[in-house]
Short mmCIF file of C-alpha atoms in Angstrom, two decimals:
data_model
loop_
_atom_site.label_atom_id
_atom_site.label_comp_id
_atom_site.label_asym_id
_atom_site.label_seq_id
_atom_site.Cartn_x
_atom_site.Cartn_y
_atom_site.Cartn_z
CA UNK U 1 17.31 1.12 -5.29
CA UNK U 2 14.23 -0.21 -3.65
CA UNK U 3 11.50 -0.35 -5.53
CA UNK U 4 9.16 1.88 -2.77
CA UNK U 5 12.42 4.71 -3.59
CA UNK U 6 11.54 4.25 -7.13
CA UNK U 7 7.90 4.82 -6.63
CA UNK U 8 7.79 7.88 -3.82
CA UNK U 9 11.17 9.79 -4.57
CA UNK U 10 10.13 12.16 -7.37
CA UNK U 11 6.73 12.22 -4.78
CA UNK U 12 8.54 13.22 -2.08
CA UNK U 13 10.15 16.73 -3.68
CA UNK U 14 8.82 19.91 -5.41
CA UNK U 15 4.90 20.75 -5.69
CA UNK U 16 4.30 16.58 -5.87
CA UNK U 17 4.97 16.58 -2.04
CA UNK U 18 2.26 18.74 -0.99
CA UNK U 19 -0.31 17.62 -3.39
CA UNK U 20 -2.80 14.90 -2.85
CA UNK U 21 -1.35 11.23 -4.20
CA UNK U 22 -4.37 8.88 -2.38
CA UNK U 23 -7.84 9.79 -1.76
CA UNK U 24 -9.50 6.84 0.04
CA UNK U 25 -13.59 6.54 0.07
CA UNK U 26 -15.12 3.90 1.62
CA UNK U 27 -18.75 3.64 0.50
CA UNK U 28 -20.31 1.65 2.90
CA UNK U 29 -18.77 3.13 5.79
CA UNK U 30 -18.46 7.07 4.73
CA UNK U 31 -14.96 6.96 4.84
CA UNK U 32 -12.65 9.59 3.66
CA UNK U 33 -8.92 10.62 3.97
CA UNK U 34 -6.13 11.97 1.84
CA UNK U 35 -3.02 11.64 1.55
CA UNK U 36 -0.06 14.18 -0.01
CA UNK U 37 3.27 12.76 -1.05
CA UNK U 38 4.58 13.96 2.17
CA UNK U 39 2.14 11.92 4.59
CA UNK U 40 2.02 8.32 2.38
CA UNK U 41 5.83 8.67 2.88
CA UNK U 42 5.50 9.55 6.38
CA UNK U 43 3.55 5.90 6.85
CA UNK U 44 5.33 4.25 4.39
CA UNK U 45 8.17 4.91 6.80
CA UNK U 46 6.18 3.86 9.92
CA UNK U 47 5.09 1.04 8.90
CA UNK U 48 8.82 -0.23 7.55
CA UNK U 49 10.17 0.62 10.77
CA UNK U 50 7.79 -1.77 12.85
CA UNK U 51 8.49 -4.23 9.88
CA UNK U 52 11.76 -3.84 10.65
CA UNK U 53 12.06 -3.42 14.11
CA UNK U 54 9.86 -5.79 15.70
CA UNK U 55 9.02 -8.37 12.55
CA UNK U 56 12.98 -8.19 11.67
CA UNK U 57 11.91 -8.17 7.52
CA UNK U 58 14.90 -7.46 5.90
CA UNK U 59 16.36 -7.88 2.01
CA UNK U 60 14.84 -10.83 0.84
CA UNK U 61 11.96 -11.57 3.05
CA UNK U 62 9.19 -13.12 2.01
CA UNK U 63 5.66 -11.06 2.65
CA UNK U 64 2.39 -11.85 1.67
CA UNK U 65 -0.95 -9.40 2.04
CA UNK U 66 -4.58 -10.67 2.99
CA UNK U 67 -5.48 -7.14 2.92
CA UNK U 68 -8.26 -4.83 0.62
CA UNK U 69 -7.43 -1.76 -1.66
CA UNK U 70 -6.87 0.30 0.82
CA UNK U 71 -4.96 3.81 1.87
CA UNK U 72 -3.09 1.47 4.55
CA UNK U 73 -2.18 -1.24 2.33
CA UNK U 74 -0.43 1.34 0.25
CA UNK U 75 1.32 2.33 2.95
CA UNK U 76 3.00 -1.19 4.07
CA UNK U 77 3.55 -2.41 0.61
CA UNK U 78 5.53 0.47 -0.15
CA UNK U 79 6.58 -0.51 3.66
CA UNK U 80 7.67 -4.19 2.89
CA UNK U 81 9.63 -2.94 -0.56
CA UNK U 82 11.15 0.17 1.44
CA UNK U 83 12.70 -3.06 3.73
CA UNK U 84 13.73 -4.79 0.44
CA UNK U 85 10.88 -7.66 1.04
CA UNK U 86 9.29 -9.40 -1.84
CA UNK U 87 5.77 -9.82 -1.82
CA UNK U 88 3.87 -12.48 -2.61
CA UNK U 89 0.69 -14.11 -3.56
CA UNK U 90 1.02 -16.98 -1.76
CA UNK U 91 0.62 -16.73 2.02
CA UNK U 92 1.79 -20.31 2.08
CA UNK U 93 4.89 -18.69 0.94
CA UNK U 94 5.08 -16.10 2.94
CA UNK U 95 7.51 -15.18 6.00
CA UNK U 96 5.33 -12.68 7.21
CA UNK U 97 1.38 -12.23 6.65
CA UNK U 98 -0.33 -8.99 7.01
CA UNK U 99 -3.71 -9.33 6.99
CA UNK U 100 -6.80 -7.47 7.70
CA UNK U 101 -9.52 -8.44 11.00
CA UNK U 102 -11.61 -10.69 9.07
CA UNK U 103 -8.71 -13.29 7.92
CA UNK U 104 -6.46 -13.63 10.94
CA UNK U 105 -7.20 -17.25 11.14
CA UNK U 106 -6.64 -17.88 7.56
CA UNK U 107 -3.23 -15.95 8.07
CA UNK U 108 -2.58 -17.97 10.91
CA UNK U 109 -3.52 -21.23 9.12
CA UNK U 110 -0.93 -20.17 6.45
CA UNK U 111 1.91 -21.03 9.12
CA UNK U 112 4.33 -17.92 8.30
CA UNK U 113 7.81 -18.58 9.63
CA UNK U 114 7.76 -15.15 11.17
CA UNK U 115 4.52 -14.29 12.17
CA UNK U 116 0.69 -12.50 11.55
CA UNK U 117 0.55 -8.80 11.31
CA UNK U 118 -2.88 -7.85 11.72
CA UNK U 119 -4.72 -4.90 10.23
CA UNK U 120 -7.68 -2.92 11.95
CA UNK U 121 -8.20 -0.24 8.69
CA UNK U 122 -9.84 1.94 11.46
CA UNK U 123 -9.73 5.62 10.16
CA UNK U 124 -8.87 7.08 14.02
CA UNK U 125 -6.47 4.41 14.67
CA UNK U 126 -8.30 1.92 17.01
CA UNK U 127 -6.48 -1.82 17.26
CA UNK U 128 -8.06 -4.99 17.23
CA UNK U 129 -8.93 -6.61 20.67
CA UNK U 130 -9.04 -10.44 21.42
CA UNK U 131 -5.78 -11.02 18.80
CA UNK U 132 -4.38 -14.53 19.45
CA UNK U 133 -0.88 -14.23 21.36
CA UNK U 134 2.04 -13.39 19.00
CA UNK U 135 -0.13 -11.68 16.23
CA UNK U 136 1.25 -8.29 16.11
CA UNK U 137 -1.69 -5.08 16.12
CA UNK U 138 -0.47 -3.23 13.24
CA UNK U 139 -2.41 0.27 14.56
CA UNK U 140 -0.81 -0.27 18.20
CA UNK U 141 2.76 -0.37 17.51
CA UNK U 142 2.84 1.62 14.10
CA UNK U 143 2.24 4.79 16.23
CA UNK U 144 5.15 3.71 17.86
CA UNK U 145 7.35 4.21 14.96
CA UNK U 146 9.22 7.33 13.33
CA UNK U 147 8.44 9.41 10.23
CA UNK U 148 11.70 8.48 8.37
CA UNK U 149 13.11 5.20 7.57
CA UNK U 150 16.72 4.15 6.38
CA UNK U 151 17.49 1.04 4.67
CA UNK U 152 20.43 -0.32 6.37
CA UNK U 153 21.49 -1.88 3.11
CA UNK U 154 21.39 -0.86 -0.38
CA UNK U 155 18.70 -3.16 -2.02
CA UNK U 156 19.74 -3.89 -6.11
CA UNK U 157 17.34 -3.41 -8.77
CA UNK U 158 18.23 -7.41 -9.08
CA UNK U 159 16.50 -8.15 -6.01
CA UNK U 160 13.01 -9.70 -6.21
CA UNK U 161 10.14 -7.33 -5.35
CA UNK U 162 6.70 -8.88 -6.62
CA UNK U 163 6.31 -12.66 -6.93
CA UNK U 164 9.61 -13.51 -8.33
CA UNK U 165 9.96 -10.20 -10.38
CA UNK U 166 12.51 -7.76 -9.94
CA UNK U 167 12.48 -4.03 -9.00
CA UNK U 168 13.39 -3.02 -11.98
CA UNK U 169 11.17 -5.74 -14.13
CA UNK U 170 8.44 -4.15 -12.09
CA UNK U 171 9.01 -0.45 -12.42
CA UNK U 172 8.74 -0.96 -16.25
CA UNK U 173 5.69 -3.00 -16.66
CA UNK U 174 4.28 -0.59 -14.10
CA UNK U 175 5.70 1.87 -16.98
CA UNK U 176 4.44 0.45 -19.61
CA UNK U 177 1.16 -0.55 -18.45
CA UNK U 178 0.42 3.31 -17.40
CA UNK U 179 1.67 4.23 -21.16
CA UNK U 180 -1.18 1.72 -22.45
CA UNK U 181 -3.80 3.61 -20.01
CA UNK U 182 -2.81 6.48 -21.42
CA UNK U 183 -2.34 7.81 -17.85
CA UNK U 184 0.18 10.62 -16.96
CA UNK U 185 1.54 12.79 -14.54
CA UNK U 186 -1.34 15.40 -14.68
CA UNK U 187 -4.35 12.87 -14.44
CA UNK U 188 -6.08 11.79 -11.28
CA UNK U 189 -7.29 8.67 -11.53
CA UNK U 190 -10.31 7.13 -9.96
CA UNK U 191 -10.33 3.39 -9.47
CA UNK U 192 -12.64 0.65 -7.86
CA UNK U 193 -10.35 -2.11 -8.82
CA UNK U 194 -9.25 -4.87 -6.19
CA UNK U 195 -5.51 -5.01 -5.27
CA UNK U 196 -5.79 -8.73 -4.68
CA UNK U 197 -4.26 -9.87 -8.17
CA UNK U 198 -0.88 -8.67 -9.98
CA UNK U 199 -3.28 -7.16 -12.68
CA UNK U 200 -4.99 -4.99 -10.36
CA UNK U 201 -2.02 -4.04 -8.32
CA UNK U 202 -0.27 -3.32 -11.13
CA UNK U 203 -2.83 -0.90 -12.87
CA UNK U 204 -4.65 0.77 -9.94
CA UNK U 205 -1.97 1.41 -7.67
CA UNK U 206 2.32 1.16 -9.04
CA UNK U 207 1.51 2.34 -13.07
CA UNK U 208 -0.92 5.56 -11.18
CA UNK U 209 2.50 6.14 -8.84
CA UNK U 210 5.19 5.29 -11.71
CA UNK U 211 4.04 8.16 -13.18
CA UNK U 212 3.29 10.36 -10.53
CA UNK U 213 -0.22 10.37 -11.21
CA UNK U 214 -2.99 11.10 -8.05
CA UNK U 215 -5.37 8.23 -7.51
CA UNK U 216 -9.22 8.50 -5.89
CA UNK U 217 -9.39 4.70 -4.65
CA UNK U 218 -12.96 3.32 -3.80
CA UNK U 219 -13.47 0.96 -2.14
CA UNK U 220 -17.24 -1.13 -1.54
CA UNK U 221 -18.25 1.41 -4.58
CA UNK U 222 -21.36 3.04 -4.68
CA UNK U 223 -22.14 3.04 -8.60
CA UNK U 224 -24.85 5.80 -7.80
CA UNK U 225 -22.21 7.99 -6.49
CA UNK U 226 -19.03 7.34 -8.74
CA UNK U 227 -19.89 9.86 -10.90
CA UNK U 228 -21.11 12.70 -8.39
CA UNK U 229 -17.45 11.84 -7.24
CA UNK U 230 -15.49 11.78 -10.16
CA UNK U 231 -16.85 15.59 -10.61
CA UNK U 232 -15.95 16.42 -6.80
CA UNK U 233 -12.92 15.38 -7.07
CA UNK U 234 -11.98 16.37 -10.88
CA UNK U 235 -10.80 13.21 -11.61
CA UNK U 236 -9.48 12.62 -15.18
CA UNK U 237 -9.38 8.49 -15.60
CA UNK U 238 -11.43 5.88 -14.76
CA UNK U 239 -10.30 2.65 -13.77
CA UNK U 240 -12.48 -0.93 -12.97
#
């Protein structure tokens, strides 16, 4: 079992389908959009068929994310597990990058085997003009793709998911760090916390979907404004 079938299939069924799992604010640009069960699987799948399709990432690939806490980068890291890919810190050690606008050179300058995905995070979908030639516009072609993905392979809870650690080594510290938060199914969490080391991966994005829990995900926080938010939208946690 992939590890992205371990985080979005009890998501995907019942009353968790319809109701809200991400909801995205970006302070300093206004930004707001949720997403249901339903619709981050819907991308999720998207974005694993370009990965598939035109980056050829397949069981064992080696993936590596420039990229901010974002709505999106939820989306193709449960993307690059869906494929079976392991991510990693390293972009030296990467296969593929994906990356956001501002660090397509440093992406580059990592020399991936594969290639540069590149990121625009707009909210309507615009792509990034003026990419060098061979750096693939993630909002372009993603639009391109279908709602449901496949794995043409069954991927083993063996396999490696996150820098060297299995899916299923994974899935329980995700587990058990979510039992030390004291989070659960019921809460909805709201977090400012980057996505840029394991630690913060871990707690503000796979323990919140190991247990099914909603997360409110800020990001460029407005400290003014967190807790006008955290009334708005009843969350129950507080994270970073």
């Amino acid at each position: 079992m992939t590890l992205t079938a371990a985080l979005l299939g009890p998501l995907r069924t019942g009353s968790a389908a319809a109701r809200p799992l991400i909801t995205f604010y970006d302070d300093a640009t206004g930004e707001r959009v949720e997403l249901s069960g339903t619709t981050t699987a819907n991308w999720a799948a998207k974005a694993a068929n370009l990965l598939r399709e035109e980056c050829d990432v397949e069981p064992g690939t080696r993936v590596a994310l420039l990229l901010p806490a974002h709505w999106q980068t939820a989306a193709v890291l449960l993307a690059a597990w869906w494929c079976g890919a392991e991510v990693v810190s390293e972009p030296g050690d990467a296969e593929w990058v994906l990356c956001d606008a501002d660090r397509v050179d440093i992406a580059l300058a990592s020399a991936p085997s594969g290639g540069v995905v590149a990121l625009s995070l707009d909210a309507f979908g615009k792509g990034i003009s003026g990419l060098p030639p061979g750096v693939v516009d993630f909002a372009t072609e993603v639009r391109l793709q279908g709602d449901d993905f496949v794995p043409w392979e069954q991927v083993p809870a063996s396999a490696p998911a996150l820098d060297g650690a299995t899916v299923s080594e994974v899935m329980a510290g995700a587990s058990t760090r979510a039992a030390e938060l004291g989070l659960s199914r019921t809460d909805r969490v709201l977090s400012t916390l980057d996505w840029n080391t394991a630690t913060g991966l871990r707690d503000g994005l796979l323990a919140v979907l190991a247990v099914e829990a909603s997360l409110v995900q800020v990001r460029n926080p407005d400290e003014a404004a967190l807790a006008r938010r955290a009334t708005a939208e009843r969350t129950t946690v507080r994270l970073g």
